[in-house]
CSV table of C-alpha atoms in Angstrom, one decimal:
chain,number,residue,atom,x,y,z
A,1,THR,CA,-15.4,26.9,-1.4
A,2,THR,CA,-15.2,25.5,2.0
A,3,ALA,CA,-14.1,22.0,2.9
A,4,GLU,CA,-13.7,20.1,6.2
A,5,PHE,CA,-12.0,16.8,6.8
A,6,HIS,CA,-12.1,14.9,10.1
A,7,TYR,CA,-9.5,12.2,11.0
A,8,PRO,CA,-9.6,10.7,14.5
A,9,THR,CA,-6.5,8.5,14.1
A,10,ASP,CA,-2.8,9.1,14.4
A,11,PHE,CA,-0.1,7.9,12.0
A,12,LEU,CA,-0.4,4.4,13.5
A,13,GLY,CA,-4.1,4.2,12.8
A,14,GLN,CA,-5.0,4.4,16.5
A,15,PRO,CA,-8.1,6.5,17.4
A,16,VAL,CA,-6.7,9.2,19.7
A,17,ASP,CA,-8.9,12.2,19.1
A,18,SER,CA,-12.5,12.4,17.8
A,19,ASN,CA,-12.1,16.1,17.0
A,20,SER,CA,-9.0,16.1,14.9
A,21,TYR,CA,-9.8,18.0,11.7
A,22,ARG,CA,-8.7,20.2,8.9
A,23,VAL,CA,-10.8,23.0,7.5
A,24,GLN,CA,-10.0,25.1,4.4
A,25,HIS,CA,-11.7,28.2,2.9
A,26,ARG,CA,-10.8,29.2,-0.6
A,27,LEU,CA,-11.8,32.2,-2.8
A,28,THR,CA,-11.1,32.1,-6.5
A,29,VAL,CA,-11.8,34.9,-9.0
A,30,GLY,CA,-11.0,34.9,-12.7
A,31,PHE,CA,-11.3,37.3,-15.6
A,32,ASP,CA,-11.0,36.5,-19.3
A,33,ALA,CA,-11.4,39.1,-22.1
A,34,THR,CA,-10.9,38.6,-25.9
A,35,ARG,CA,-11.1,41.2,-28.6
A,36,ASN,CA,-10.5,40.9,-32.4
A,37,LEU,CA,-8.1,43.8,-33.1
A,38,SER,CA,-8.4,43.2,-36.9
A,39,ALA,CA,-9.3,40.4,-39.3
A,40,ALA,CA,-5.9,38.8,-38.7
A,41,VAL,CA,-5.1,39.9,-35.1
A,42,GLN,CA,-6.7,38.9,-31.8
A,43,GLY,CA,-5.9,40.1,-28.3
A,44,ARG,CA,-6.6,38.4,-25.0
A,45,PHE,CA,-6.2,39.3,-21.4
A,46,LEU,CA,-6.6,37.0,-18.4
A,47,ALA,CA,-6.3,37.6,-14.7
A,48,GLY,CA,-6.9,35.6,-11.6
A,49,SER,CA,-6.7,35.5,-7.8
A,50,ASN,CA,-6.7,32.5,-5.4
A,51,ASP,CA,-6.9,33.0,-1.6
A,52,VAL,CA,-6.6,30.1,0.8
A,53,ALA,CA,-7.0,29.9,4.6
A,54,ASP,CA,-6.1,26.6,6.2
A,55,LEU,CA,-6.4,25.3,9.8
A,56,THR,CA,-5.3,21.8,11.0
A,57,GLU,CA,-5.7,20.7,14.6
A,58,ASP,CA,-4.6,17.4,16.1
A,59,ILE,CA,-4.1,15.7,19.5
A,60,GLY,CA,-1.5,13.0,19.9
A,61,VAL,CA,1.1,11.6,22.3
A,62,PRO,CA,4.6,12.7,21.3
A,63,PHE,CA,7.3,10.0,21.0
A,64,GLY,CA,8.7,9.2,24.4
A,65,ALA,CA,5.9,11.1,26.3
A,66,THR,CA,3.0,9.9,28.3
A,67,ASP,CA,0.6,12.8,28.1
A,68,PRO,CA,-1.3,13.9,25.0
A,69,GLU,CA,-0.4,17.2,23.3
A,70,HIS,CA,-2.5,19.6,21.3
A,71,SER,CA,-1.0,20.9,18.0
A,72,ALA,CA,-2.3,23.3,15.4
A,73,PHE,CA,-1.2,24.5,12.0
A,74,ARG,CA,-2.5,27.7,10.5
A,75,SER,CA,-1.7,29.2,7.1
A,76,ARG,CA,-2.9,31.9,4.7
A,77,ALA,CA,-1.8,32.0,1.1
A,78,TYR,CA,-2.7,33.8,-2.0
A,79,ARG,CA,-1.7,33.7,-5.7
A,80,ARG,CA,-2.3,36.5,-8.2
A,81,ASN,CA,-1.7,36.2,-11.9
A,82,ALA,CA,-2.1,38.2,-15.1
A,83,GLU,CA,-1.5,37.3,-18.7
A,84,ALA,CA,-1.7,39.2,-22.0
A,85,ARG,CA,-1.3,37.6,-25.4
A,86,VAL,CA,-1.6,38.5,-29.1
A,87,THR,CA,-2.4,36.0,-31.8
A,88,PHE,CA,-1.6,36.6,-35.5
A,89,PHE,CA,-3.5,34.6,-38.1
A,90,VAL,CA,-0.9,34.3,-40.9
A,91,PRO,CA,-2.5,33.7,-44.4
A,92,ALA,CA,0.0,30.9,-45.2
A,93,ARG,CA,-1.9,28.3,-42.9
A,94,ALA,CA,-0.2,29.4,-39.7
A,95,THR,CA,-1.0,31.0,-36.3
A,96,PHE,CA,1.6,32.8,-34.3
A,97,THR,CA,1.0,33.7,-30.6
A,98,MET,CA,3.2,35.7,-28.3
A,99,GLY,CA,2.5,36.7,-24.7
A,100,ILE,CA,3.7,37.6,-21.2
A,101,ALA,CA,2.5,36.3,-17.9
A,102,TYR,CA,3.1,37.5,-14.3
A,103,GLU,CA,2.4,35.6,-11.1
A,104,ARG,CA,3.0,36.5,-7.4
A,105,GLU,CA,2.7,33.9,-4.6
A,106,HIS,CA,2.7,34.5,-0.8
A,107,GLU,CA,2.2,32.3,2.2
A,108,SER,CA,2.5,32.7,5.9
A,109,SER,CA,2.0,29.9,8.4
A,110,THR,CA,2.6,29.0,12.0
A,111,ASN,CA,2.8,25.8,14.1
A,112,SER,CA,1.9,25.8,17.8
A,113,SER,CA,1.6,23.1,20.4
A,114,GLY,CA,0.8,22.7,24.1
A,115,PRO,CA,-0.9,20.6,26.7
A,116,VAL,CA,-4.5,19.6,26.0
A,117,GLY,CA,-6.7,22.3,27.5
A,118,GLY,CA,-3.7,24.5,28.2
A,119,PRO,CA,-1.9,27.4,26.5
A,120,SER,CA,-0.1,26.7,23.2
A,121,VAL,CA,3.4,28.0,22.3
A,122,GLN,CA,4.4,28.8,18.7
A,123,THR,CA,7.1,26.3,17.5
A,124,ASP,CA,7.6,27.2,13.9
A,125,ALA,CA,6.8,30.0,11.5
A,126,PHE,CA,7.1,30.5,7.8
A,127,ASN,CA,6.6,33.7,5.7
A,128,ALA,CA,7.6,33.9,2.1
A,129,PHE,CA,6.6,35.3,-1.3
A,130,ARG,CA,8.0,34.8,-4.8
A,131,ARG,CA,7.2,36.2,-8.2
A,132,ASN,CA,7.5,34.8,-11.7
A,133,ALA,CA,7.5,36.6,-15.0
A,134,ALA,CA,7.2,34.5,-18.2
A,135,TYR,CA,7.6,35.3,-21.9
A,136,TYR,CA,6.4,32.9,-24.5
A,137,SER,CA,5.6,32.4,-28.1
A,138,GLU,CA,4.0,29.6,-30.2
A,139,LEU,CA,3.8,28.9,-33.9
A,140,LEU,CA,1.2,26.5,-35.3
A,141,GLY,CA,1.0,25.7,-38.9
A,142,THR,CA,0.5,23.4,-41.9
A,143,LEU,CA,2.9,22.6,-44.8
A,144,TRP,CA,1.9,21.1,-48.1
A,145,ARG,CA,-1.5,20.1,-46.6
A,146,THR,CA,0.1,17.0,-45.1
A,147,VAL,CA,2.4,18.3,-42.3
A,148,SER,CA,1.1,20.1,-39.2
A,149,TYR,CA,3.7,21.4,-36.8
A,150,THR,CA,4.1,23.1,-33.4
A,151,VAL,CA,7.1,25.3,-32.3
A,152,ALA,CA,6.8,26.8,-28.9
A,153,GLY,CA,9.2,28.4,-26.4
A,154,ARG,CA,9.0,30.0,-23.0
A,155,VAL,CA,11.3,31.8,-20.6
A,156,ASP,CA,10.6,32.0,-16.8
A,157,ASP,CA,12.2,34.5,-14.5
A,158,ASN,CA,11.6,33.3,-11.0
A,159,SER,CA,12.6,35.4,-8.0
A,160,ASP,CA,13.8,32.4,-6.1
A,161,TYR,CA,15.5,30.4,-8.9
A,162,ASP,CA,17.6,31.0,-12.0
A,163,ARG,CA,16.1,31.9,-15.3
A,164,PHE,CA,14.7,28.7,-17.0
A,165,SER,CA,13.9,28.2,-20.6
A,166,THR,CA,11.5,25.5,-21.9
A,167,TYR,CA,10.4,24.5,-25.4
A,168,ARG,CA,8.1,22.1,-27.3
A,169,LEU,CA,8.6,20.9,-30.9
A,170,GLY,CA,6.0,18.6,-32.5
A,171,ALA,CA,4.9,17.4,-36.0
A,172,ASN,CA,2.1,15.4,-37.4
A,173,VAL,CA,2.7,13.9,-40.9
A,174,ALA,CA,0.1,12.3,-43.2
A,175,VAL,CA,1.7,9.3,-44.9
A,176,THR,CA,-1.4,8.0,-46.7
A,177,GLY,CA,-5.1,8.9,-46.7
A,178,GLY,CA,-5.8,7.3,-43.3
A,179,LEU,CA,-2.3,6.9,-41.8
A,180,ARG,CA,-0.4,9.6,-39.9
A,181,LEU,CA,2.9,9.7,-37.9
A,182,ARG,CA,3.3,12.1,-35.0
A,183,GLY,CA,6.2,13.0,-32.7
A,184,SER,CA,7.3,15.6,-30.2
A,185,VAL,CA,10.0,16.7,-27.8
A,186,SER,CA,9.5,19.1,-24.9
A,187,THR,CA,11.0,20.3,-21.6
A,188,ALA,CA,9.3,21.6,-18.4
A,189,PHE,CA,10.2,23.3,-15.1
A,190,ASN,CA,8.5,22.8,-11.8
A,191,ALA,CA,9.4,25.0,-8.8
A,192,PRO,CA,9.0,23.5,-5.3
A,193,ALA,CA,5.6,24.2,-3.7
A,194,PHE,CA,5.5,26.2,-0.5
A,195,ASN,CA,4.2,23.2,1.4
A,196,GLN,CA,7.4,21.4,0.5
A,197,LEU,CA,9.6,24.2,1.6
A,198,ARG,CA,7.9,25.1,4.9
A,199,PRO,CA,7.5,23.1,8.2
A,200,THR,CA,4.0,21.6,9.0
A,201,LEU,CA,2.6,19.5,11.7
A,202,TYR,CA,4.1,16.4,10.1
A,203,THR,CA,7.1,17.6,8.0
A,204,LEU,CA,10.2,19.6,8.5
A,205,GLY,CA,11.0,22.6,6.3
A,206,SER,CA,13.2,21.9,3.2
A,207,PRO,CA,14.3,25.4,2.1
A,208,SER,CA,17.2,24.2,-0.1
A,209,LEU,CA,15.0,22.2,-2.6
A,210,ARG,CA,15.9,22.7,-6.2
A,211,PRO,CA,13.3,22.9,-9.0
A,212,GLU,CA,12.4,19.7,-10.9
A,213,ARG,CA,13.3,19.6,-14.6
A,214,ILE,CA,11.6,17.3,-17.1
A,215,HIS,CA,12.5,16.2,-20.6
A,216,SER,CA,9.8,14.4,-22.7
A,217,ALA,CA,9.8,12.8,-26.1
A,218,GLU,CA,7.2,10.7,-27.9
A,219,ILE,CA,6.6,9.1,-31.3
A,220,GLY,CA,3.5,7.4,-32.5
A,221,ILE,CA,1.3,6.3,-35.4
A,222,VAL,CA,-2.4,7.0,-36.0
A,223,SER,CA,-4.6,5.0,-38.4
A,224,ARG,CA,-8.2,5.9,-39.3
A,225,PHE,CA,-10.7,3.6,-41.1
A,226,ASN,CA,-13.7,5.0,-42.9
A,227,ASP,CA,-14.3,7.7,-40.3
A,228,VAL,CA,-15.6,5.0,-37.9
A,229,VAL,CA,-12.5,3.5,-36.2
A,230,GLU,CA,-9.3,5.3,-35.2
A,231,LEU,CA,-6.4,3.3,-33.8
A,232,SER,CA,-3.2,4.8,-32.4
A,233,GLY,CA,-0.1,3.7,-30.6
A,234,GLY,CA,3.1,5.2,-29.4
A,235,TYR,CA,6.2,5.2,-27.3
A,236,PHE,CA,7.1,7.9,-24.8
A,237,ASN,CA,10.2,8.7,-22.8
A,238,GLN,CA,10.3,11.0,-19.8
A,239,ARG,CA,13.4,12.0,-17.8
A,240,PHE,CA,13.2,13.8,-14.5
A,241,ALA,CA,16.2,15.7,-12.9
A,242,ASP,CA,16.1,16.8,-9.3
A,243,MET,CA,12.8,15.1,-8.7
A,244,ILE,CA,11.3,16.1,-5.4
A,245,GLN,CA,10.5,13.1,-3.1
A,246,TYR,CA,9.1,12.8,0.4
A,247,VAL,CA,11.6,11.3,2.9
A,248,SER,CA,10.3,9.7,6.1
A,249,GLY,CA,11.5,11.1,9.4
A,250,VAL,CA,13.3,9.5,12.4
A,251,ALA,CA,12.9,9.6,16.2
A,252,PRO,CA,11.9,11.4,18.2
A,253,THR,CA,9.4,13.4,16.1
A,254,TYR,CA,9.3,11.1,13.0
A,255,LYS,CA,8.6,14.3,11.0
A,256,GLY,CA,9.4,13.7,7.3
A,257,SER,CA,10.9,16.2,4.8
A,258,TYR,CA,11.3,16.7,1.1
A,259,ALA,CA,14.5,16.2,-0.9
A,260,ASN,CA,15.8,16.1,-4.5
A,261,LEU,CA,16.2,12.6,-5.6
A,262,THR,CA,18.3,13.6,-8.7
A,263,GLY,CA,17.3,11.3,-11.5
A,264,ALA,CA,14.3,9.2,-12.6
A,265,THR,CA,12.7,7.9,-15.9
A,266,ALA,CA,9.2,6.9,-17.0
A,267,ASN,CA,9.4,5.1,-20.4
A,268,GLY,CA,6.6,3.2,-21.9
A,269,TYR,CA,4.0,2.5,-24.5
A,270,GLU,CA,0.3,3.5,-25.0
A,271,ALA,CA,-2.4,2.4,-27.3
A,272,GLU,CA,-5.8,4.0,-28.0
A,273,LEU,CA,-8.9,3.0,-29.9
A,274,HIS,CA,-11.8,5.4,-30.8
A,275,ILE,CA,-15.0,4.2,-32.4
A,276,THR,CA,-18.0,6.2,-33.7
A,277,PRO,CA,-20.3,3.3,-35.0
A,278,ALA,CA,-23.5,5.4,-35.5
A,279,THR,CA,-24.9,8.9,-35.0
A,280,GLY,CA,-24.9,9.8,-31.3
A,281,TRP,CA,-22.6,6.8,-30.3
A,282,ARG,CA,-19.0,7.0,-29.4
A,283,ALA,CA,-16.6,4.7,-27.5
A,284,SER,CA,-12.9,4.7,-26.7
A,285,ALA,CA,-10.4,2.4,-25.0
A,286,SER,CA,-6.8,3.0,-23.9
A,287,TYR,CA,-4.0,1.1,-22.2
A,288,THR,CA,-0.6,2.3,-20.9
A,289,VAL,CA,2.5,0.3,-19.9
A,290,VAL,CA,5.2,2.3,-18.2
A,291,ASN,CA,8.3,1.6,-16.3
A,292,PRO,CA,8.9,4.4,-13.8
A,293,ARG,CA,12.4,3.9,-12.2
A,294,VAL,CA,15.0,5.7,-10.2
A,295,VAL,CA,18.2,6.0,-12.2
A,296,GLU,CA,20.4,8.2,-10.1
A,297,VAL,CA,20.5,9.3,-6.4
A,298,ALA,CA,22.1,12.5,-5.2
A,299,PRO,CA,25.0,12.1,-2.7
A,300,ASP,CA,23.1,14.1,-0.1
A,301,TYR,CA,19.8,12.3,-0.6
A,302,SER,CA,18.7,10.6,2.7
A,303,GLY,CA,15.7,8.7,1.4
A,304,GLY,CA,15.5,4.9,0.9
A,305,GLU,CA,15.3,4.9,-2.9
A,306,ARG,CA,18.2,3.4,-4.8
A,307,PRO,CA,18.9,3.2,-8.6
A,308,GLY,CA,16.6,0.6,-10.1
A,309,ASP,CA,13.8,1.1,-7.6
A,310,ALA,CA,10.3,1.7,-8.8
A,311,LEU,CA,8.7,5.1,-8.1
A,312,ILE,CA,6.0,4.8,-5.5
A,313,ARG,CA,2.3,4.9,-6.3
A,314,ARG,CA,2.9,4.8,-10.1
A,315,PRO,CA,1.3,1.8,-11.7
A,316,SER,CA,3.1,0.0,-14.5
A,317,HIS,CA,-0.2,-0.9,-16.1
A,318,SER,CA,-3.4,1.2,-16.5
A,319,GLY,CA,-6.3,1.6,-18.9
A,320,ASN,CA,-9.9,2.6,-19.3
A,321,VAL,CA,-12.9,2.0,-21.5
A,322,VAL,CA,-15.5,4.7,-22.1
A,323,ALA,CA,-18.9,4.5,-24.0
A,324,ALA,CA,-21.3,7.4,-24.5
A,325,PHE,CA,-24.6,8.0,-26.2
A,326,THR,CA,-26.4,11.3,-27.0
A,327,THR,CA,-30.0,11.5,-28.2
A,328,LEU,CA,-31.4,14.1,-30.6
A,329,ARG,CA,-33.1,15.8,-27.7
A,330,GLY,CA,-29.7,16.3,-26.0
A,331,LEU,CA,-29.9,13.6,-23.4
A,332,SER,CA,-26.3,12.3,-22.8
A,333,LEU,CA,-25.4,9.0,-21.1
A,334,SER,CA,-21.9,7.7,-20.5
A,335,GLY,CA,-20.1,5.0,-18.6
A,336,ALA,CA,-16.5,4.3,-17.9
A,337,LEU,CA,-14.4,1.5,-16.5
A,338,SER,CA,-10.9,2.4,-15.2
A,339,TYR,CA,-8.2,-0.1,-14.4
A,340,VAL,CA,-5.2,0.7,-12.2
A,341,GLY,CA,-2.5,-2.0,-11.8
A,342,LYS,CA,-0.3,-3.0,-8.9
A,343,ARG,CA,2.0,-0.2,-7.7
A,344,PRO,CA,4.5,0.1,-4.9
A,345,ASP,CA,4.0,2.3,-1.8
A,346,THR,CA,5.7,2.9,1.5
A,347,ASP,CA,4.3,1.9,4.9
A,348,PHE,CA,5.0,4.9,7.0
A,349,SER,CA,3.3,3.4,10.1
A,350,GLN,CA,6.5,1.3,10.6
A,351,PHE,CA,10.1,2.4,11.1
A,352,PRO,CA,12.1,1.8,9.1
A,353,SER,CA,9.3,2.2,6.6
A,354,PRO,CA,9.2,-0.9,4.3
A,355,ARG,CA,8.0,-1.1,0.7
A,356,VAL,CA,4.6,-2.7,0.1
A,357,THR,CA,2.5,-3.4,-3.0
A,358,LEU,CA,-1.0,-1.9,-3.4
A,359,PRO,CA,-3.3,-4.3,-5.3
A,360,SER,CA,-4.9,-3.5,-8.6
A,361,TYR,CA,-8.5,-2.4,-8.9
A,362,VAL,CA,-11.2,-1.7,-11.5
A,363,LYS,CA,-13.6,1.2,-10.9
A,364,ALA,CA,-16.9,1.9,-12.8
A,365,ASP,CA,-18.5,5.4,-13.2
A,366,LEU,CA,-21.8,6.5,-14.8
A,367,SER,CA,-23.0,10.0,-15.8
A,368,ALA,CA,-26.0,11.6,-17.4
A,369,GLU,CA,-26.9,15.1,-18.6
A,370,LEU,CA,-30.4,16.3,-19.6
A,371,PRO,CA,-31.1,19.8,-21.0
A,372,LEU,CA,-34.5,21.0,-19.7
A,373,MET,CA,-34.7,24.5,-21.3
A,374,ARG,CA,-32.9,26.0,-24.2
A,375,ALA,CA,-33.1,29.6,-25.2
A,376,GLY,CA,-31.2,32.1,-27.2
A,377,ARG,CA,-29.8,33.7,-24.1
A,378,GLY,CA,-29.2,30.6,-21.9
A,379,GLY,CA,-30.6,27.4,-20.6
A,380,LEU,CA,-30.9,24.9,-17.8
A,381,THR,CA,-29.4,21.5,-17.7
A,382,LEU,CA,-29.7,18.7,-15.0
A,383,ASN,CA,-26.7,16.4,-14.4
A,384,ALA,CA,-26.0,13.3,-12.4
A,385,ARG,CA,-22.9,11.2,-11.7
A,386,ILE,CA,-22.3,8.0,-9.9
A,387,GLU,CA,-18.6,7.4,-9.0
A,388,ASN,CA,-17.4,3.9,-8.0
A,389,LEU,CA,-20.7,2.4,-9.0
A,390,PHE,CA,-20.0,-1.0,-7.4
A,391,GLY,CA,-18.4,0.3,-4.3
A,392,GLU,CA,-14.9,-1.1,-5.1
A,393,ARG,CA,-12.6,-1.1,-2.0
A,394,TYR,CA,-9.2,0.3,-2.9
A,395,GLU,CA,-6.4,2.6,-1.7
A,396,ASP,CA,-4.5,5.0,-3.9
A,397,VAL,CA,-2.3,5.7,-0.8
A,398,LEU,CA,-1.6,3.0,1.7
A,399,ASN,CA,-3.9,3.1,4.8
A,400,PHE,CA,-6.1,5.8,3.2
A,401,ALA,CA,-9.3,4.1,1.9
A,402,ALA,CA,-10.8,5.7,-1.2
A,403,PRO,CA,-14.5,6.7,-1.0
A,404,GLY,CA,-17.1,4.0,-1.8
A,405,ARG,CA,-20.1,4.8,-4.0
A,406,VAL,CA,-20.6,8.5,-4.5
A,407,VAL,CA,-23.8,10.0,-6.0
A,408,LEU,CA,-23.8,13.6,-7.3
A,409,VAL,CA,-26.9,15.4,-8.6
A,410,GLY,CA,-26.9,19.0,-9.8
A,411,ALA,CA,-28.0,21.5,-12.3
A,412,ARG,CA,-26.2,24.1,-14.4
A,413,ALA,CA,-27.8,27.4,-15.5
A,414,VAL,CA,-26.3,29.5,-18.3
A,415,ALA,CA,-27.4,33.1,-19.0
A,416,VAL,CA,-26.1,35.3,-21.8
A,417,PHE,CA,-26.3,39.1,-21.4
């Protein structure tokens, strides 16, 4: 894939360069092979490669200067991964999977600047790689025909960080014919991305970042009525340790950085409704209320967040409604309404950067899919999608307007050899 993005304005929104742009080239290759080793054992091997080349160029007037300056950021990165797993189908209503995964990442980048039309001088450079080896297992099963369960564990050996173990425990219990209870607890590990560790045109390097750690728990109830209506509701609790947050910069460069916030939570409730009133028809609705808050700040954290502050760009209220219809000939039509409530953001065009509130919005989308040819060895399908049908004006990030109405038309061909 190739993508190009033009932005003629600086961080204050002033038009300073009609040729400022970012261009990215990406090559992704994947391989997936599965083989039944016996009636009760299945093996699977996956491999992938992702190469990215990035160039960003900009012209602006540095703080305190009078003449414009040209700056450029170049980077090349790749990610290689391989995974092997074996699944055992246990006669006693259980499936056991065990596997290993290996991933290697590398990135090199440079920043350069100089007078417009003149020679540029390299100002920063970054070159790093890391590898991660993981070992995991998962057991899925059913007990007494009324209890389904999940027990999973994973160990990650990362070359840059200490060994980290994660797990997931879950259960789904049938109370009566149409009523079920569900619950789960899990942990997760998230290593800092290279673009958070290295310097860029707009950020300083943050090489001392620690990985994020997440603990999650949820409990809920599901009720089904006559295979037509399913209603569910639940409570979830998420706790974040060493959460990575962006910190705005100061004079003279105003370059920001990333830092570990230490502690945050996101606790809330969600409800879902699924309806299948007739053959070919289906509809669903969901609504989430969440309270994402900072609970603890590290002594060395230099950002503006304090305990009790809301996490930026995370709405407290959100929901969606989806309806779809499929004909006997395979024509599929669907529509969706998405609601995103008010959420806080930071106005980085001012210093010090104040908190602001982004207004709520509702967005409508439509999609259609029509199979033209079907054969034993493949087929051809036309598809179309309209995003933001009514051209709703909104911003997910302050001062960055979201696209208006977008129309996408395409086709998908499948061949089986």
